[in-house]
Short mmCIF file of C-alpha atoms in Angstrom, two decimals:
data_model
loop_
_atom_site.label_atom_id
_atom_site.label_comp_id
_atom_site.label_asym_id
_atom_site.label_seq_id
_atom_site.Cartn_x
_atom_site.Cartn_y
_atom_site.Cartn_z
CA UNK A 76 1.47 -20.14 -15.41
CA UNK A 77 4.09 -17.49 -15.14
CA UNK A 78 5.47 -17.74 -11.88
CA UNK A 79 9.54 -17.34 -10.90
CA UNK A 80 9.14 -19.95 -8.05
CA UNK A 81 6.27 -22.81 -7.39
CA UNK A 82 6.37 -24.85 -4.15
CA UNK A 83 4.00 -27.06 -2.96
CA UNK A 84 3.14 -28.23 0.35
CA UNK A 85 1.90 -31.39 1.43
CA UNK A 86 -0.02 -32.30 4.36
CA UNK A 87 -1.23 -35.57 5.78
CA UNK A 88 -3.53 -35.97 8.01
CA UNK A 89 -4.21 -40.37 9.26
CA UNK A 90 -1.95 -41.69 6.00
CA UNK A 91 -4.75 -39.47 3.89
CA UNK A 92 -2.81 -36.77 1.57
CA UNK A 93 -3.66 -33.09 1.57
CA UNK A 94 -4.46 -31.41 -1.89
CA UNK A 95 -1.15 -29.17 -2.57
CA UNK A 96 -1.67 -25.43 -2.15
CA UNK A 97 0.60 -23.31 -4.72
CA UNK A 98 2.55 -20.95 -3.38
CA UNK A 99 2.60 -17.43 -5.08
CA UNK A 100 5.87 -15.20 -5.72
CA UNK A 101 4.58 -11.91 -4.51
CA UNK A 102 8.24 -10.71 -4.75
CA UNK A 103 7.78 -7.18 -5.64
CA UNK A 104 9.82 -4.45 -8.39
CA UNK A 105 13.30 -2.83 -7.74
CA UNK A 106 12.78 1.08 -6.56
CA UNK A 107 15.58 3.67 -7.08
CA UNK A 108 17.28 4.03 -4.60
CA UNK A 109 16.52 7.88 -2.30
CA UNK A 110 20.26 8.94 -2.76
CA UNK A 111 18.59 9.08 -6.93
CA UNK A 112 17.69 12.57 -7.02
CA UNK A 113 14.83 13.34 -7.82
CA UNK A 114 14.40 15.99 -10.65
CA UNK A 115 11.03 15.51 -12.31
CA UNK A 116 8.63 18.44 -11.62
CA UNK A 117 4.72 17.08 -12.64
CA UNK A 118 2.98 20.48 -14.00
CA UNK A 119 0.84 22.98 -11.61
CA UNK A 120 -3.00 23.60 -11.61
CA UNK A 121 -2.19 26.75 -13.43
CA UNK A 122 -0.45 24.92 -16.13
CA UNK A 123 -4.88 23.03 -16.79
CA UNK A 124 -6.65 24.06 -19.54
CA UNK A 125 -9.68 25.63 -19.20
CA UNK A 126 -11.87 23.06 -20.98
CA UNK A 127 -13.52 19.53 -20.44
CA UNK A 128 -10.01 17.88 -19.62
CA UNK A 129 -9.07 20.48 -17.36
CA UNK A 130 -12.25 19.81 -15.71
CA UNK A 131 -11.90 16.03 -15.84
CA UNK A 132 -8.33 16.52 -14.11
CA UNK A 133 -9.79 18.61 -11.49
CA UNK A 134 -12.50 15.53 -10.54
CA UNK A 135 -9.82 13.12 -10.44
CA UNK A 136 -7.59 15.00 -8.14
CA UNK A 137 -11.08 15.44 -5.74
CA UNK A 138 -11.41 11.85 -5.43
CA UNK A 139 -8.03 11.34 -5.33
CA UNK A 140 -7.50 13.80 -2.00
CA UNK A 141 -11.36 13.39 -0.84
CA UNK A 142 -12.07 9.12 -1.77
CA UNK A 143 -13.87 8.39 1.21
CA UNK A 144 -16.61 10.74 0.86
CA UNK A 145 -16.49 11.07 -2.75
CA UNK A 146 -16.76 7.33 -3.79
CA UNK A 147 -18.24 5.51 -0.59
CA UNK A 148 -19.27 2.67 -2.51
CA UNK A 149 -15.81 1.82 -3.38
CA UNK A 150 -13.96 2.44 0.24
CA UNK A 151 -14.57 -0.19 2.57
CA UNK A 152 -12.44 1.68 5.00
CA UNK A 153 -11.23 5.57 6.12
CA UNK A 154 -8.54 5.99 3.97
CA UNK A 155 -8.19 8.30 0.71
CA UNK A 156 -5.80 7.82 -2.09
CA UNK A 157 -3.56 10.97 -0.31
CA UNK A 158 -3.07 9.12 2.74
CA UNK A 159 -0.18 7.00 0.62
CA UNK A 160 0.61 8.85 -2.06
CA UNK A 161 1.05 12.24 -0.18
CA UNK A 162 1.09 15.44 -1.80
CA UNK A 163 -2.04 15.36 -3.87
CA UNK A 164 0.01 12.33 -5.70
CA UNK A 165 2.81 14.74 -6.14
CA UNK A 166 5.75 14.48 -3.93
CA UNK A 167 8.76 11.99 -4.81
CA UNK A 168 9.52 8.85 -2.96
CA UNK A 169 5.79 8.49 -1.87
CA UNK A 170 4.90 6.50 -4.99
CA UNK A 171 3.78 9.51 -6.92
CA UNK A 172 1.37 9.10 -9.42
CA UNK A 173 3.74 10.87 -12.15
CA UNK A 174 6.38 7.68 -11.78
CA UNK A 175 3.56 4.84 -11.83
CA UNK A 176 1.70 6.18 -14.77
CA UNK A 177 4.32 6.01 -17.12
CA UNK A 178 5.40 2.79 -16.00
CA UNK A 179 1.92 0.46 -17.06
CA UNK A 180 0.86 -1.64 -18.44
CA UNK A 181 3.31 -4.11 -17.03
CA UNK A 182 3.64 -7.54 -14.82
CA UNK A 183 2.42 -7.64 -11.80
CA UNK A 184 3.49 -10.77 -9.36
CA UNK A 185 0.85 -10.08 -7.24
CA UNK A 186 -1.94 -11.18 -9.55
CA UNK A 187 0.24 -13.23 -11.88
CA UNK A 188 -0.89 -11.19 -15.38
CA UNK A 189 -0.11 -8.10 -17.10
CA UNK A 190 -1.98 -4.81 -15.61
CA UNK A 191 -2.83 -1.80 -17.27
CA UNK A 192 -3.23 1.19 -14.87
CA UNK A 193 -6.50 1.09 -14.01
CA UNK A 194 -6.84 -2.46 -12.82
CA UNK A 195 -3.54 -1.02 -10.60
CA UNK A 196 -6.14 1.30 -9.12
CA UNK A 197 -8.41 -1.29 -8.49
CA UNK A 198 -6.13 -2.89 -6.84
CA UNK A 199 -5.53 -0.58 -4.70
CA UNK A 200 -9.50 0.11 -4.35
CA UNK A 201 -9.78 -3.52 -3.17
CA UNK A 202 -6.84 -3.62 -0.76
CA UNK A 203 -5.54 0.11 0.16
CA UNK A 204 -9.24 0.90 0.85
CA UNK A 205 -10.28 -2.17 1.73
CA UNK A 206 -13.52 -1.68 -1.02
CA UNK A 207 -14.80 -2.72 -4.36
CA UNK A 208 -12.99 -2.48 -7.47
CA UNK A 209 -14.64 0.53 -9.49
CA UNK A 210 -14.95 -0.72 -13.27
CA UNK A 211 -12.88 0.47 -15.89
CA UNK A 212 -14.74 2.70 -17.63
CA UNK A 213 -16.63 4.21 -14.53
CA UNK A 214 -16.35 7.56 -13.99
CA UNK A 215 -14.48 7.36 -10.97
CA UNK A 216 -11.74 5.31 -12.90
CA UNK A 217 -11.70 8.03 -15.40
CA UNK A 218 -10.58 10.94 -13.76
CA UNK A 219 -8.77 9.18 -11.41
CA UNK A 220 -6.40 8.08 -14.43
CA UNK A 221 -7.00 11.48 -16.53
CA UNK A 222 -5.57 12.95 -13.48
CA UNK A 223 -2.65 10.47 -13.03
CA UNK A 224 -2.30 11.30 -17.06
CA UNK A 225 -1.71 15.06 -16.33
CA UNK A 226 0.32 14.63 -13.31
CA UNK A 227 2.99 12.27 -15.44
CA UNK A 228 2.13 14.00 -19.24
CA UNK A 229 6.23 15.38 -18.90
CA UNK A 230 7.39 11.94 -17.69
CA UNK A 231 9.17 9.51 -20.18
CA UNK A 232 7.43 6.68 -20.80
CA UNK A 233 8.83 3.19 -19.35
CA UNK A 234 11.45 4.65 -17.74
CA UNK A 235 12.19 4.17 -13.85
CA UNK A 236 12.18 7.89 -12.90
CA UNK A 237 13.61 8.78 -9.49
CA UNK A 238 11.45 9.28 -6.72
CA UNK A 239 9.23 6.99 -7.63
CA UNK A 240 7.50 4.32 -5.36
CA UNK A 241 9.54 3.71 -1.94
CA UNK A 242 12.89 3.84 -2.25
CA UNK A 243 13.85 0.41 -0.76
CA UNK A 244 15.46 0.45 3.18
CA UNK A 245 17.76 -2.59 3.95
CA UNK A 246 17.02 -4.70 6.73
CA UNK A 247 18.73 -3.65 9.47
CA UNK A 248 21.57 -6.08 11.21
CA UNK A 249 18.95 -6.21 14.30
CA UNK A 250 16.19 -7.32 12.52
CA UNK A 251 12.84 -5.93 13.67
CA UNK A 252 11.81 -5.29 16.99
CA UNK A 253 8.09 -5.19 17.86
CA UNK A 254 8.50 -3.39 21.12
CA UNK A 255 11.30 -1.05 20.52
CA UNK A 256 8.31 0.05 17.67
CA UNK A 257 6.26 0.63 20.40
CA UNK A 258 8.33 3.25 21.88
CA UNK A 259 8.86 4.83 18.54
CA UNK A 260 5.26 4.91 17.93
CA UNK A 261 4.21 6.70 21.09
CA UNK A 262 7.15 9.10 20.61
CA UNK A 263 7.06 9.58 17.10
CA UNK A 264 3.55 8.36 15.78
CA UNK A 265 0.67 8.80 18.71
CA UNK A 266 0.42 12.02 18.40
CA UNK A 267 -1.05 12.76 15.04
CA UNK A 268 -2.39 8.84 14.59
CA UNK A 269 -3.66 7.91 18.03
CA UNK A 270 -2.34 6.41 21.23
CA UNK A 271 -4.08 3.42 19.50
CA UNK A 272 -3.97 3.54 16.13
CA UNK A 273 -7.62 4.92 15.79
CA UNK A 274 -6.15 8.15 13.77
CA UNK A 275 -8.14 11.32 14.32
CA UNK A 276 -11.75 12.17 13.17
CA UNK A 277 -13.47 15.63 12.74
CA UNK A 278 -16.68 15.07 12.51
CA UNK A 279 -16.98 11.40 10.68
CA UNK A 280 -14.24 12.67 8.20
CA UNK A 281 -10.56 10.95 8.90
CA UNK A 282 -8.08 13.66 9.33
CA UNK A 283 -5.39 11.41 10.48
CA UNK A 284 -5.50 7.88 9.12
CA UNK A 285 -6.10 4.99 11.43
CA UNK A 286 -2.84 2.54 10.98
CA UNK A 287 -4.84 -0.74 12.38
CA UNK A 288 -8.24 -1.79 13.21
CA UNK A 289 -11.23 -1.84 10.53
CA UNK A 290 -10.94 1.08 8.82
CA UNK A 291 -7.21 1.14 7.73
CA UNK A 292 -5.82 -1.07 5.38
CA UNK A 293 -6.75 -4.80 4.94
CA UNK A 294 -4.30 -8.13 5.00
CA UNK A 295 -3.57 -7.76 1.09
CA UNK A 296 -2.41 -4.16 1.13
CA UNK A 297 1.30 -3.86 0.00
CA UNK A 298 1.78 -1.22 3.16
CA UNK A 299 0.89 -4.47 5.65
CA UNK A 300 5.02 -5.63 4.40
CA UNK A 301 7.04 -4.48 6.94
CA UNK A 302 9.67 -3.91 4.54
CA UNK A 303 7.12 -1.63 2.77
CA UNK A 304 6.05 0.29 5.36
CA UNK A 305 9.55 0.80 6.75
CA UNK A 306 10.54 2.67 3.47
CA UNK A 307 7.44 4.43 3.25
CA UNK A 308 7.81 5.75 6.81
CA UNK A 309 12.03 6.32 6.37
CA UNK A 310 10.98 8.84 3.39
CA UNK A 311 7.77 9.96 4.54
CA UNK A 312 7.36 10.25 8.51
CA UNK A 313 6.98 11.95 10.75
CA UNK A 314 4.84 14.47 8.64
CA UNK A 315 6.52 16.99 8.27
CA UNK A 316 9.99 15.85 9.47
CA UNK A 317 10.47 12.96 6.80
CA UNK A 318 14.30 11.19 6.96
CA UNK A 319 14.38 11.94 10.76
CA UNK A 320 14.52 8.11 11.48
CA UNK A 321 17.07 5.77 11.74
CA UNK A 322 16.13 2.85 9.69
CA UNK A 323 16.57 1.11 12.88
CA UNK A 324 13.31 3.19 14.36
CA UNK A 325 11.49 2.72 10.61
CA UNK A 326 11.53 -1.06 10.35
CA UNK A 327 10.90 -1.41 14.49
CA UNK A 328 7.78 0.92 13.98
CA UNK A 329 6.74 -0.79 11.02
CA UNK A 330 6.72 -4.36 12.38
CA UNK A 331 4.68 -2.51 15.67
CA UNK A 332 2.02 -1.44 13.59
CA UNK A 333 2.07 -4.34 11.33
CA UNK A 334 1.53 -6.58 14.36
CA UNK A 335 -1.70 -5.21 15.26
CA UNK A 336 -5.11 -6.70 13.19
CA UNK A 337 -7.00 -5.01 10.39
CA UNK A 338 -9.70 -5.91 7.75
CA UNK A 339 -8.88 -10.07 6.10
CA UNK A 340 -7.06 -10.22 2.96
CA UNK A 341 -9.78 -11.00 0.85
CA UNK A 342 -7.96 -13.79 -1.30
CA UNK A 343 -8.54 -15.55 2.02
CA UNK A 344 -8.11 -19.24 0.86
CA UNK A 345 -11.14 -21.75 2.37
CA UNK A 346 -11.18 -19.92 5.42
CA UNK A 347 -7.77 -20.16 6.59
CA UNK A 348 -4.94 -18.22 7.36
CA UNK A 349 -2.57 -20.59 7.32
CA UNK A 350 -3.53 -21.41 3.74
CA UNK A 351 -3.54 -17.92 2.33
CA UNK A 352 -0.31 -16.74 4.10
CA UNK A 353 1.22 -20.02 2.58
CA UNK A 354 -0.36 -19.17 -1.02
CA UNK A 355 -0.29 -15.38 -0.96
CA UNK A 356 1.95 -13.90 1.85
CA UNK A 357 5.34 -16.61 2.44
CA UNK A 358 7.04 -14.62 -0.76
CA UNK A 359 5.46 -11.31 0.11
CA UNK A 360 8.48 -9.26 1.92
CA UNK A 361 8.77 -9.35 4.93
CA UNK A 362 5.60 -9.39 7.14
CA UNK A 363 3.60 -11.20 9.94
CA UNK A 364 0.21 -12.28 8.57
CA UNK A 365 0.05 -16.34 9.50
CA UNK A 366 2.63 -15.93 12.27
CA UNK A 367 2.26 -15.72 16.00
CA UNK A 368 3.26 -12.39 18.14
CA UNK A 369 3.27 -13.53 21.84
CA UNK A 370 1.17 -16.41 21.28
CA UNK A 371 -1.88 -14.75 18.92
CA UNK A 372 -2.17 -15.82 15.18
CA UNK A 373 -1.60 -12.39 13.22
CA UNK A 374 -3.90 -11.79 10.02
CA UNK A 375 -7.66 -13.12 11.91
CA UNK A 376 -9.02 -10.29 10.59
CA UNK A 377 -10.84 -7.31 12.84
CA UNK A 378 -14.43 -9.19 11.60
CA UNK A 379 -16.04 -5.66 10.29
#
């Protein structure tokens, strides 16, 4: 079993000893850091053929901007592929498509086994969106990886290009502060994703993506790290205005949102939290699933 650390924990309970529960690295890659420019350019719709891949590129960027509606069966939740990789899958430092695809298959700690892209995408089918895995060689999986192809068809292969994924922001020296996060949120956040975290609708159609509650991201999502979601917002937020934060404000407004519940992780181990944060979530970053905020047990779930 390939694993850089292995700890084991053992209860008793009246003299009588507790099977050990293995403890999972989720310990995650190095990112470049933002002050890496970023140079690559992925090619423009203009630059698409006029033939049966052109056409196949064009599907995968609708279900890439459009996942909800397009694939219900596969999103559990109101999130599209856009909604974290902004841009169509384009822009740098949002994990762009065109710096992933060149970079698989390779290890992933997460699921302790080598990963070509598409089982990346399911991954991200069964925790981003909080759904069921498409298979490989659906047609959803297809032109969602035809398109990543296209997007990435100038990169280098197996090389860390710049911009790619999150570039990484240090803890700050105050740590994380769940209510200063509050106060960024309502100044910084409420507007465009809710005064509760609901996001914004037209019609039954997200606009805005809720942050917490059922239909965002579940337990096992990378963005539920509060290290993760700290870079992604540094880079990314407020739309529009990305880099306006300290990382201070990114980290505090991370660990707000992070604090609040959303779908279970579903590795959930016999029914407990305790067990899957221990298994799953103690090497994962920093973040608060098994841990208690004022009392409550983060990472119940939202049930639905």
């Amino acid at each position: 079993m390939n694993r850089l650390l292995l700890t084991t924990l053992t209860l008793f309970m009246g003299g009588v000893q507790a099977a050990p529960i293995a403890m999972e690295d989720q310990s995650q890659l190095k990112v470049a850091p933002a002050s890496t420019p970023a140079s690559f350019k992925p090619p423009a719709e203009s630059e698409l053929p006029d033939n049966a891949f052109g056409k196949m590129v064009r599907d995968g960027y609708a279900l890439f901007v459009d996942t909800k509606r397009l694939a219900p069966e596969y999103v559990g939740n109101g999130l599209n592929c856009s909604n974290c990789h902004l841009d169509q899958g384009r822009l740098a430092h949002s994990a762009p498509l065109w710096g992933a695809y060149p970079m698989y298959p390779a290890y992933r700690k997460k699921n302790d086994k080598v990963n070509t892209f598409a089982e990346r995408i399911q991954g991200c089918f069964q925790f981003s969106m909080n759904g069921k895995p498409p298979a490989a060689d659906s047609p959803e999986m297809t032109a969602l990886s035809v398109y990543a192809y296209w997007l990435a068809s100038k990169a280098p292969i197996g090389v860390e290009t710049p911009g790619r994924g999150y570039p990484e922001v240090d803890k700050p020296a105050q740590g994380y502060d769940i209510k200063r996060g509050a106060q960024v949120y309502q100044q910084q956040c409420a507007i465009c994703h809710g005064d509760s975290g609901q996001g914004q609708k037209v019609a039954k159609d997200y606009v805005m993506p809720p942050l917490w509650g059922k239909d965002s991201y579940n337990w096992g999502a990378g963005m539920h790290r509060i290290n993760t979601a700290a870079s992604f917002i540094k880079h990314n937020m407020p739309l529009g205005k990305p880099g306006t934060l300290t990382d201070q404000q990114a980290w505090d407004v991370a660990a707000f949102i992070n604090a609040h519940e959303r779908p279970q992780d579903p590795r959930l181990v016999e029914g407990s939290v305790e067990k899957t944060r221990l298994k799953f979530h103690a090497n994962d970053g920093v973040n608060l699933y098994g841990q208690k905020v004022d009392g409550v047990l983060i990472g119940q779930g939202t049930g639905g």
